[in-house]
Structure formats: C-alpha cells, structure tokens
Amino acid sequence: MEAEFGYAIDHLLATDDAKPPSSDDSLPRDPQSLDIVDAASRRSSEFAMWADSIRIGERPLTSLRARVAALAHDYVNSPLTPVFRELVNLRDDLFSLIRDRPDPARLQDMYFLAGATCAMLAYASGDLGFPHAARVQAQAALACAEKADNETLTAWVLGNQAMTSEWYGRPEEGLRFAAEALTHAQKAQIPGTVLVRLASIEARAYGRMGHTAAAIEAMDRASAARDLIEARYTDELDELDELGGILTFALAKQHFYDGSAFLRIGSPAAAERTALATISAYASGPSTQRSYGDEALAWVDVSTARVRQPSVDLDGAAQALDVVYRLPPSLQIPALLQPLSELRRELELPRYRGSEIAKSMRETINDIRDNCFRSSSEITS
C-alpha cells in the first residue's frame, strides 16, 4: 500500500479528521512506480471517455425505430426497388452502430431493429424473385433476433422462411419452418398477429399439397387467433405489430392468404369471394396500410377463379387481369410471375384455343411479365 500510494501506512490508515501527512512524513516516490500508476490511470480515463462516447441516447434510438417503422409502412404501398435500397442503407447504419458503438445498455434494442430490417430485406428478396438471397437475409435476421432475445422476431423470420418455401413450391419445408416458428411464438409474452400469419401460411401450404381438410382447419385457427387478439389484447401490441406495415398481419392480408388457399384446394367460388374481400378491405382501410402487391395478386386470383369456375366468366377474368395491367410498371412486382404462369396455363387449355378473349389475356400476361422482370433487374442498376 505504501508503494502504491506513496505514503506511510499509519497515515493511510489514519481517521478522516487526521491531518494530511507532511512532505517529511511521505515515503519517497519511486519513478518507475509512478510511471505504472500514471499509465494505469490514463488507460482508465481513456476507457471512461470511450464508454461515454458509445452511449446511444433515447432520441437516436427513437429516430432509428421510426425509420424502421416508416420503411415497414412504405413496403406495402410504395414501389419496392427504392424501399429495398433504403432498407440496405438502414441495415448498414444499424450494423455500424452495433460494431463501432456497442452500447451495452442499448444493444438488445439495436439488435432487434437490425433483425427487423434484415427480416424485411428477406421478404423483399423473395418478392423480387431471389429466394436464395431471402434465405441468407433470414439467417442474418435470426442471428440478430437471438442476440435481441426476442421470440416474436424469431417466429416472424421463421414464418417468412415458411412463406418463401411454400411460395417457391416446397410446401413440406414451409410447414416445418411454420412448426418451428410456432414454438417461438408461443413463448412470446404477447400473442400478436404472428400467430395469425403462421396459421395462414400453413393453410396455403396444405392447399398446395391438396390437403383440403388441413387447409380449412388452418384457416379456422387463423381466425380464432385473430379473435383472441382482438378480445384480449386490444390495447397491447407486440413489438412487430407496433412497427406495423409489412411487419404486422392485417385482416386484409389474412383474406388474401385464405383466397389463395381456397384456389389451391379447388374452391374457385370461395377463392373469388375471399379475394374480392381482400380488395375491398384494402380499399376501405387506411391508405398507409394499403398493399398494392397484395391487391395485384388478389386480382390475379380473381381472374384465375373466374376461369376455373364451372360457369366460366372469361369477360370477368379479363377485366380482373386488366386491373393488374393498368398498374404502373414499377408496381408490377416479380411475385406476380408465379400466379400469372398458373393463369396462363389455364388459358392454354384446349377449350380456350379458339377464344379471342383468352388470346388477348395471354398477351396481357406477357406484357405484365416483362414489367415484372424489369422490376427485378432494376435492383442491380
């Protein structure tokens, strides 16, 4: 102690009211010891200044959260390519803060926001026709969700992987992802719309597999989950539902998923009714929640349902397809390619070969598909 502090031990142990030692009482200071002590104090001071510099206050965190929420809303009602680029910029900002200024007090919040951003990039990659990139973004989102210790985000990302697998023709894989997602969703403190979303994804997967009873049961579970949320948690939202936009699962979107499931299990009349309910719900709801992508896909479902019904309504099918054709090219996204291909196969059946309406519809589909491919290529320009 004498060597460390430079004073005799009896003075170091003296009471508070004792006089400070005079220069005569102090031990001689060892220059080497002083160098070590000074160096140690400088390092501590440098660390204190660094620790202070990495603090992220409430205002910057609120601003970052607002950027995530704004892009989640823009996702559903704006052209996808510029939204994708803004998501990349936001992700880079968040990653830089986590790497360069890792404030322990805010780290979980930062990982959550980074995970939500990567989750939207995964969704967008799938919509733009890049399923492999969607899987890579999903892995990054899952890593962030684990660091954030957020079960809701983990469930949402796994649900997104289920949706991507189902959409690209792997419904069994989609169901496995959905089951894994459900185990995480059930651990969340607040049962949000992620539960509705998972059941709706299951309905589409079962529909693609031709399992009619399972698809209908999944749709019923989705409706029951929404009823539970509305009855018991009207004033309490989970973190993703608070952000809103593409990160929540609106009733209109549930209608859209149900319509697709009905189409796949061979119930075109129910598919048409539900797809029209989707369109009506979006048209009458808040403009900020109106999803042009879901509306366009719903109109394609309406067209396909009218072609598949026993009393074929080609005129009505052509009118529904024309709504999609009249969208600005920037809103004709690659996600339309698969349902348009299914509709085209219907129109190539022998019974439509002599139909001028069917021929015109096939030409319209080709034009829309060209716009979809252009939208996909714009992301690299």
Tab-separated table of C-alpha atoms in Angstrom:
chain	number	residue	atom	x	y	z
A	1	MET	CA	0.000	0.000	0.000
A	2	GLU	CA	2.877	2.382	0.809
A	3	ALA	CA	4.438	1.647	-2.601
A	4	GLU	CA	1.100	2.116	-4.379
A	5	PHE	CA	0.035	5.393	-2.727
A	6	GLY	CA	3.369	6.930	-1.727
A	7	TYR	CA	2.551	7.448	1.993
A	8	ALA	CA	3.453	5.710	5.227
A	9	ILE	CA	0.975	3.069	6.343
A	10	ASP	CA	-0.007	4.815	9.606
A	11	HIS	CA	-1.080	7.857	7.611
A	12	LEU	CA	-3.009	5.739	5.113
A	13	LEU	CA	-4.940	4.135	7.999
A	14	ALA	CA	-5.494	7.367	9.906
A	15	THR	CA	-9.026	8.657	10.653
A	16	ASP	CA	-10.732	11.158	8.316
A	17	ASP	CA	-10.028	14.109	10.626
A	18	ALA	CA	-6.320	13.381	10.801
A	19	LYS	CA	-4.076	15.930	9.237
A	20	PRO	CA	-2.660	15.045	5.869
A	21	PRO	CA	0.893	13.879	6.003
A	22	SER	CA	3.590	16.437	5.506
A	23	SER	CA	6.143	16.070	2.843
A	24	ASP	CA	8.570	14.971	5.566
A	25	ASP	CA	6.314	12.010	6.530
A	26	SER	CA	5.733	10.724	2.995
A	27	LEU	CA	7.701	7.931	1.520
A	28	PRO	CA	9.944	8.734	-1.380
A	29	ARG	CA	8.158	8.141	-4.700
A	30	ASP	CA	9.660	5.526	-6.970
A	31	PRO	CA	9.778	6.939	-10.554
A	32	GLN	CA	9.109	3.504	-12.042
A	33	SER	CA	6.043	3.010	-9.833
A	34	LEU	CA	4.777	6.451	-10.767
A	35	ASP	CA	5.041	5.587	-14.469
A	36	ILE	CA	2.996	2.428	-13.943
A	37	VAL	CA	0.374	4.246	-11.860
A	38	ASP	CA	0.109	7.097	-14.352
A	39	ALA	CA	-0.212	4.686	-17.274
A	40	ALA	CA	-2.949	2.748	-15.466
A	41	SER	CA	-4.885	5.926	-14.720
A	42	ARG	CA	-4.581	7.100	-18.334
A	43	ARG	CA	-5.966	3.790	-19.624
A	44	SER	CA	-8.879	4.007	-17.201
A	45	SER	CA	-9.551	7.587	-18.278
A	46	GLU	CA	-9.438	6.620	-21.969
A	47	PHE	CA	-11.859	3.785	-21.332
A	48	ALA	CA	-14.228	6.105	-19.459
A	49	MET	CA	-14.217	8.555	-22.377
A	50	TRP	CA	-14.806	5.716	-24.871
A	51	ALA	CA	-17.648	4.309	-22.760
A	52	ASP	CA	-19.235	7.748	-22.672
A	53	SER	CA	-18.826	8.160	-26.436
A	54	ILE	CA	-20.692	4.926	-27.271
A	55	ARG	CA	-23.776	5.832	-25.297
A	56	ILE	CA	-26.838	5.868	-27.542
A	57	GLY	CA	-29.472	8.121	-26.074
A	58	GLU	CA	-33.221	7.688	-26.222
A	59	ARG	CA	-33.613	10.228	-29.008
A	60	PRO	CA	-31.297	8.497	-31.545
A	61	LEU	CA	-32.876	5.141	-30.704
A	62	THR	CA	-36.361	6.601	-31.237
A	63	SER	CA	-35.219	8.002	-34.575
A	64	LEU	CA	-33.887	4.612	-35.700
A	65	ARG	CA	-37.093	2.911	-34.625
A	66	ALA	CA	-39.082	5.494	-36.584
A	67	ARG	CA	-37.001	4.755	-39.701
A	68	VAL	CA	-37.734	1.029	-39.364
A	69	ALA	CA	-41.469	1.701	-38.925
A	70	ALA	CA	-41.571	4.126	-41.872
A	71	LEU	CA	-39.960	1.593	-44.201
A	72	ALA	CA	-42.273	-1.163	-42.927
A	73	HIS	CA	-45.219	1.018	-43.997
A	74	ASP	CA	-43.569	2.123	-47.249
A	75	TYR	CA	-43.043	-1.541	-48.105
A	76	VAL	CA	-46.766	-2.171	-48.529
A	77	ASN	CA	-47.719	0.930	-50.535
A	78	SER	CA	-44.625	2.137	-52.425
A	79	PRO	CA	-42.513	0.764	-55.300
A	80	LEU	CA	-40.288	-1.971	-53.928
A	81	THR	CA	-36.918	-1.127	-55.501
A	82	PRO	CA	-36.375	2.246	-53.738
A	83	VAL	CA	-37.670	0.761	-50.474
A	84	PHE	CA	-35.171	-2.090	-50.805
A	85	ARG	CA	-32.314	0.384	-51.231
A	86	GLU	CA	-33.392	2.367	-48.172
A	87	LEU	CA	-33.587	-0.854	-46.168
A	88	VAL	CA	-29.999	-1.629	-47.160
A	89	ASN	CA	-28.897	1.845	-46.011
A	90	LEU	CA	-30.711	1.451	-42.700
A	91	ARG	CA	-29.273	-2.018	-42.137
A	92	ASP	CA	-25.749	-0.684	-42.770
A	93	ASP	CA	-26.312	2.164	-40.289
A	94	LEU	CA	-27.531	-0.255	-37.634
A	95	PHE	CA	-24.682	-2.717	-38.211
A	96	SER	CA	-22.145	0.114	-37.942
A	97	LEU	CA	-23.603	1.260	-34.622
A	98	ILE	CA	-23.546	-2.293	-33.265
A	99	ARG	CA	-19.957	-2.884	-34.388
A	100	ASP	CA	-18.414	0.516	-33.726
A	101	ARG	CA	-20.507	1.844	-30.827
A	102	PRO	CA	-21.792	-1.208	-28.959
A	103	ASP	CA	-23.591	0.479	-26.077
A	104	PRO	CA	-24.439	-2.418	-23.713
A	105	ALA	CA	-27.498	-0.579	-22.427
A	106	ARG	CA	-28.990	-0.371	-25.938
A	107	LEU	CA	-27.521	-3.429	-27.597
A	108	GLN	CA	-30.640	-5.585	-27.413
A	109	ASP	CA	-32.737	-2.771	-28.888
A	110	MET	CA	-30.217	-2.274	-31.688
A	111	TYR	CA	-30.132	-5.992	-32.494
A	112	PHE	CA	-33.939	-6.048	-32.588
A	113	LEU	CA	-34.092	-3.162	-35.065
A	114	ALA	CA	-31.307	-4.694	-37.179
A	115	GLY	CA	-33.151	-8.028	-37.145
A	116	ALA	CA	-36.435	-6.425	-38.198
A	117	THR	CA	-34.619	-4.659	-41.041
A	118	CYS	CA	-32.975	-7.883	-42.246
A	119	ALA	CA	-36.365	-9.602	-41.962
A	120	MET	CA	-37.837	-7.024	-44.352
A	121	LEU	CA	-34.867	-7.494	-46.690
A	122	ALA	CA	-35.580	-11.236	-46.655
A	123	TYR	CA	-39.222	-10.582	-47.529
A	124	ALA	CA	-38.230	-8.147	-50.283
A	125	SER	CA	-35.650	-10.540	-51.745
A	126	GLY	CA	-38.374	-13.155	-52.113
A	127	ASP	CA	-40.786	-10.647	-53.666
A	128	LEU	CA	-38.084	-9.658	-56.171
A	129	GLY	CA	-37.559	-13.266	-57.201
A	130	PHE	CA	-34.356	-14.110	-55.300
A	131	PRO	CA	-35.215	-16.970	-52.908
A	132	HIS	CA	-31.565	-17.771	-52.105
A	133	ALA	CA	-30.906	-14.178	-51.071
A	134	ALA	CA	-34.105	-14.322	-48.992
A	135	ARG	CA	-32.709	-17.300	-47.062
A	136	VAL	CA	-29.378	-15.530	-46.455
A	137	GLN	CA	-31.128	-12.395	-45.166
A	138	ALA	CA	-33.316	-14.577	-42.961
A	139	GLN	CA	-30.239	-16.139	-41.342
A	140	ALA	CA	-28.888	-12.669	-40.535
A	141	ALA	CA	-32.280	-11.702	-39.102
A	142	LEU	CA	-32.354	-14.848	-36.942
A	143	ALA	CA	-28.866	-14.120	-35.600
A	144	CYS	CA	-29.996	-10.622	-34.607
A	145	ALA	CA	-33.227	-11.962	-33.081
A	146	GLU	CA	-31.225	-14.367	-30.928
A	147	LYS	CA	-28.956	-11.550	-29.727
A	148	ALA	CA	-32.036	-9.450	-29.017
A	149	ASP	CA	-33.600	-12.389	-27.136
A	150	ASN	CA	-36.848	-11.673	-28.991
A	151	GLU	CA	-39.115	-14.679	-29.557
A	152	THR	CA	-41.625	-12.701	-31.635
A	153	LEU	CA	-38.981	-11.632	-34.148
A	154	THR	CA	-37.601	-15.176	-34.324
A	155	ALA	CA	-41.104	-16.515	-35.015
A	156	TRP	CA	-41.725	-13.869	-37.688
A	157	VAL	CA	-38.469	-14.635	-39.516
A	158	LEU	CA	-39.059	-18.398	-39.418
A	159	GLY	CA	-42.582	-17.697	-40.662
A	160	ASN	CA	-41.094	-15.725	-43.513
A	161	GLN	CA	-38.912	-18.700	-44.409
A	162	ALA	CA	-42.044	-20.861	-44.330
A	163	MET	CA	-43.787	-18.432	-46.678
A	164	THR	CA	-40.815	-18.326	-49.095
A	165	SER	CA	-40.530	-22.121	-49.159
A	166	GLU	CA	-44.250	-22.516	-49.814
A	167	TRP	CA	-44.301	-19.815	-52.493
A	168	TYR	CA	-41.434	-21.421	-54.402
A	169	GLY	CA	-43.018	-24.856	-54.440
A	170	ARG	CA	-41.686	-26.508	-51.261
A	171	PRO	CA	-44.791	-26.696	-49.034
A	172	GLU	CA	-43.465	-29.531	-46.836
A	173	GLU	CA	-40.406	-27.452	-45.969
A	174	GLY	CA	-42.694	-24.496	-45.373
A	175	LEU	CA	-44.723	-26.475	-42.852
A	176	ARG	CA	-41.548	-27.468	-40.972
A	177	PHE	CA	-40.498	-23.822	-40.724
A	178	ALA	CA	-44.012	-22.873	-39.587
A	179	ALA	CA	-43.974	-25.517	-36.840
A	180	GLU	CA	-40.594	-24.263	-35.587
A	181	ALA	CA	-41.860	-20.685	-35.697
A	182	LEU	CA	-44.912	-21.625	-33.643
A	183	THR	CA	-42.759	-22.896	-30.759
A	184	HIS	CA	-41.142	-19.455	-30.536
A	185	ALA	CA	-44.386	-17.525	-30.994
A	186	GLN	CA	-45.955	-19.403	-28.092
A	187	LYS	CA	-43.093	-18.267	-25.819
A	188	ALA	CA	-43.694	-14.579	-26.589
A	189	GLN	CA	-45.241	-12.515	-23.812
A	190	ILE	CA	-47.871	-11.015	-26.106
A	191	PRO	CA	-49.551	-13.291	-28.697
A	192	GLY	CA	-49.586	-10.902	-31.665
A	193	THR	CA	-50.605	-11.284	-35.297
A	194	VAL	CA	-47.584	-13.516	-35.942
A	195	LEU	CA	-49.824	-16.398	-34.771
A	196	VAL	CA	-52.463	-15.474	-37.360
A	197	ARG	CA	-49.788	-15.246	-40.038
A	198	LEU	CA	-48.340	-18.672	-39.262
A	199	ALA	CA	-51.729	-20.391	-39.475
A	200	SER	CA	-52.477	-18.600	-42.759
A	201	ILE	CA	-49.146	-19.711	-44.220
A	202	GLU	CA	-49.947	-23.276	-43.167
A	203	ALA	CA	-53.309	-23.029	-44.956
A	204	ARG	CA	-51.609	-22.097	-48.224
A	205	ALA	CA	-49.008	-24.865	-47.821
A	206	TYR	CA	-51.656	-27.501	-47.146
A	207	GLY	CA	-53.647	-26.145	-50.083
A	208	ARG	CA	-50.675	-26.515	-52.414
A	209	MET	CA	-50.328	-30.124	-51.230
A	210	GLY	CA	-54.013	-30.774	-51.905
A	211	HIS	CA	-54.879	-31.380	-48.238
A	212	THR	CA	-58.279	-29.720	-48.177
A	213	ALA	CA	-59.322	-30.534	-44.595
A	214	ALA	CA	-55.952	-29.428	-43.160
A	215	ALA	CA	-56.078	-26.182	-45.141
A	216	ILE	CA	-59.556	-25.330	-43.873
A	217	GLU	CA	-58.561	-26.215	-40.299
A	218	ALA	CA	-55.538	-23.892	-40.557
A	219	MET	CA	-57.763	-21.066	-41.810
A	220	ASP	CA	-60.055	-21.632	-38.839
A	221	ARG	CA	-57.050	-21.453	-36.478
A	222	ALA	CA	-56.000	-18.168	-38.059
A	223	SER	CA	-59.468	-16.706	-37.471
A	224	ALA	CA	-59.521	-17.972	-33.865
A	225	ALA	CA	-56.092	-16.432	-33.200
A	226	ARG	CA	-57.284	-13.073	-34.522
A	227	ASP	CA	-60.435	-13.232	-32.401
A	228	LEU	CA	-58.304	-13.915	-29.319
A	229	ILE	CA	-56.047	-10.942	-30.048
A	230	GLU	CA	-58.955	-8.577	-30.608
A	231	ALA	CA	-60.787	-9.776	-27.500
A	232	ARG	CA	-57.906	-9.765	-25.028
A	233	TYR	CA	-55.126	-7.528	-26.270
A	234	THR	CA	-56.766	-4.559	-27.950
A	235	ASP	CA	-54.512	-2.057	-26.174
A	236	GLU	CA	-51.348	-4.137	-26.068
A	237	LEU	CA	-49.282	-4.921	-29.153
A	238	ASP	CA	-46.113	-6.915	-29.607
A	239	GLU	CA	-43.005	-5.174	-30.927
A	240	LEU	CA	-43.618	-6.020	-34.588
A	241	ASP	CA	-47.292	-5.094	-34.556
A	242	GLU	CA	-46.255	-1.741	-33.070
A	243	LEU	CA	-43.922	-1.126	-36.015
A	244	GLY	CA	-46.767	-2.067	-38.363
A	245	GLY	CA	-46.695	-2.193	-42.143
A	246	ILE	CA	-45.281	-5.386	-43.580
A	247	LEU	CA	-44.278	-6.492	-40.063
A	248	THR	CA	-47.869	-6.906	-38.933
A	249	PHE	CA	-50.578	-9.130	-40.431
A	250	ALA	CA	-53.686	-7.136	-41.260
A	251	LEU	CA	-57.125	-8.658	-41.735
A	252	ALA	CA	-56.997	-7.811	-45.446
A	253	LYS	CA	-53.804	-9.830	-45.795
A	254	GLN	CA	-55.430	-12.751	-43.988
A	255	HIS	CA	-58.267	-12.632	-46.550
A	256	PHE	CA	-55.672	-12.695	-49.329
A	257	TYR	CA	-53.966	-15.796	-47.921
A	258	ASP	CA	-57.323	-17.511	-47.458
A	259	GLY	CA	-58.251	-16.743	-51.069
A	260	SER	CA	-55.043	-18.338	-52.331
A	261	ALA	CA	-55.674	-21.403	-50.160
A	262	PHE	CA	-59.229	-21.784	-51.474
A	263	LEU	CA	-57.926	-21.561	-55.032
A	264	ARG	CA	-55.448	-24.351	-54.360
A	265	ILE	CA	-57.947	-26.740	-52.792
A	266	GLY	CA	-60.258	-26.429	-55.780
A	267	SER	CA	-62.850	-23.994	-54.391
A	268	PRO	CA	-62.779	-21.212	-57.026
A	269	ALA	CA	-66.080	-19.629	-55.942
A	270	ALA	CA	-64.841	-19.247	-52.357
A	271	ALA	CA	-61.476	-18.038	-53.696
A	272	GLU	CA	-63.161	-15.313	-55.740
A	273	ARG	CA	-65.293	-14.145	-52.795
A	274	THR	CA	-62.313	-14.022	-50.447
A	275	ALA	CA	-60.029	-12.305	-52.960
A	276	LEU	CA	-62.689	-9.637	-53.546
A	277	ALA	CA	-62.971	-9.235	-49.758
A	278	THR	CA	-59.204	-8.603	-49.718
A	279	ILE	CA	-59.520	-5.884	-52.334
A	280	SER	CA	-62.480	-4.290	-50.559
A	281	ALA	CA	-60.707	-4.344	-47.180
A	282	TYR	CA	-57.661	-2.608	-48.608
A	283	ALA	CA	-59.751	-0.049	-50.495
A	284	SER	CA	-61.775	0.895	-47.404
A	285	GLY	CA	-58.870	0.797	-44.933
A	286	PRO	CA	-56.180	3.399	-44.192
A	287	SER	CA	-54.162	4.359	-47.269
A	288	THR	CA	-50.914	3.800	-45.347
A	289	GLN	CA	-51.846	0.124	-44.890
A	290	ARG	CA	-52.963	-0.457	-48.486
A	291	SER	CA	-50.756	-3.103	-50.081
A	292	TYR	CA	-50.575	-2.681	-53.846
A	293	GLY	CA	-48.742	-6.032	-54.084
A	294	ASP	CA	-51.454	-7.993	-52.279
A	295	GLU	CA	-54.177	-6.204	-54.265
A	296	ALA	CA	-52.486	-7.071	-57.558
A	297	LEU	CA	-52.067	-10.701	-56.516
A	298	ALA	CA	-55.696	-10.806	-55.338
A	299	TRP	CA	-56.882	-9.537	-58.751
A	300	VAL	CA	-54.894	-12.340	-60.420
A	301	ASP	CA	-56.600	-14.797	-58.055
A	302	VAL	CA	-59.992	-13.331	-59.021
A	303	SER	CA	-59.147	-13.783	-62.698
A	304	THR	CA	-57.982	-17.376	-62.167
A	305	ALA	CA	-61.044	-18.218	-60.046
A	306	ARG	CA	-63.389	-16.923	-62.767
A	307	VAL	CA	-61.639	-19.076	-65.365
A	308	ARG	CA	-61.811	-22.195	-63.185
A	309	GLN	CA	-65.458	-21.996	-62.133
A	310	PRO	CA	-67.916	-24.305	-63.910
A	311	SER	CA	-69.704	-21.316	-65.426
A	312	VAL	CA	-66.585	-19.760	-66.936
A	313	ASP	CA	-66.594	-15.964	-66.914
A	314	LEU	CA	-63.857	-15.029	-69.392
A	315	ASP	CA	-65.055	-11.433	-69.675
A	316	GLY	CA	-64.879	-11.020	-65.895
A	317	ALA	CA	-61.489	-12.747	-65.808
A	318	ALA	CA	-60.155	-10.371	-68.460
A	319	GLN	CA	-61.460	-7.344	-66.519
A	320	ALA	CA	-59.714	-8.513	-63.338
A	321	LEU	CA	-56.449	-9.060	-65.202
A	322	ASP	CA	-56.730	-5.631	-66.807
A	323	VAL	CA	-56.647	-4.015	-63.342
A	324	VAL	CA	-53.166	-5.503	-62.855
A	325	TYR	CA	-52.093	-4.487	-66.363
A	326	ARG	CA	-53.075	-0.861	-65.716
A	327	LEU	CA	-50.870	-0.630	-62.615
A	328	PRO	CA	-47.713	1.484	-63.061
A	329	PRO	CA	-44.904	-0.820	-64.253
A	330	SER	CA	-42.940	-0.128	-61.050
A	331	LEU	CA	-45.780	-1.762	-59.069
A	332	GLN	CA	-45.825	-4.940	-61.176
A	333	ILE	CA	-43.506	-6.968	-58.953
A	334	PRO	CA	-41.855	-10.366	-59.650
A	335	ALA	CA	-44.106	-12.025	-57.046
A	336	LEU	CA	-46.820	-11.857	-59.728
A	337	LEU	CA	-44.908	-14.202	-62.038
A	338	GLN	CA	-45.977	-17.482	-60.436
A	339	PRO	CA	-49.752	-16.850	-60.268
A	340	LEU	CA	-49.651	-15.325	-63.764
A	341	SER	CA	-47.976	-18.500	-65.056
A	342	GLU	CA	-50.736	-20.579	-63.448
A	343	LEU	CA	-53.393	-18.398	-65.070
A	344	ARG	CA	-51.678	-18.671	-68.449
A	345	ARG	CA	-51.657	-22.480	-68.203
A	346	GLU	CA	-55.420	-22.363	-67.646
A	347	LEU	CA	-55.858	-20.182	-70.735
A	348	GLU	CA	-53.793	-22.619	-72.842
A	349	LEU	CA	-56.211	-25.487	-72.243
A	350	PRO	CA	-57.819	-26.844	-75.448
A	351	ARG	CA	-61.241	-25.333	-74.665
A	352	TYR	CA	-59.798	-21.792	-74.901
A	353	ARG	CA	-57.770	-22.150	-78.109
A	354	GLY	CA	-60.395	-20.529	-80.287
A	355	SER	CA	-61.221	-17.739	-77.841
A	356	GLU	CA	-60.104	-14.220	-78.776
A	357	ILE	CA	-60.557	-13.134	-75.146
A	358	ALA	CA	-58.228	-15.898	-73.945
A	359	LYS	CA	-55.695	-14.963	-76.630
A	360	SER	CA	-55.822	-11.300	-75.553
A	361	MET	CA	-55.381	-12.316	-71.902
A	362	ARG	CA	-52.284	-14.360	-72.752
A	363	GLU	CA	-50.797	-11.312	-74.484
A	364	THR	CA	-51.623	-9.164	-71.458
A	365	ILE	CA	-49.897	-11.683	-69.183
A	366	ASN	CA	-46.771	-11.494	-71.367
A	367	ASP	CA	-46.725	-7.697	-71.056
A	368	ILE	CA	-47.108	-7.822	-67.264
A	369	ARG	CA	-44.386	-10.454	-67.016
A	370	ASP	CA	-41.994	-8.223	-68.979
A	371	ASN	CA	-42.606	-5.430	-66.465
A	372	CYS	CA	-42.028	-7.866	-63.586
A	373	PHE	CA	-38.656	-8.895	-64.994
A	374	ARG	CA	-37.695	-5.248	-65.409
A	375	SER	CA	-38.596	-4.582	-61.762
A	376	SER	CA	-36.340	-7.458	-60.715
A	377	SER	CA	-33.396	-6.219	-62.799
A	378	GLU	CA	-33.721	-2.632	-61.503
A	379	ILE	CA	-32.417	-3.677	-58.090
A	380	THR	CA	-28.909	-4.104	-59.513
A	381	SER	CA	-28.893	-0.872	-61.525
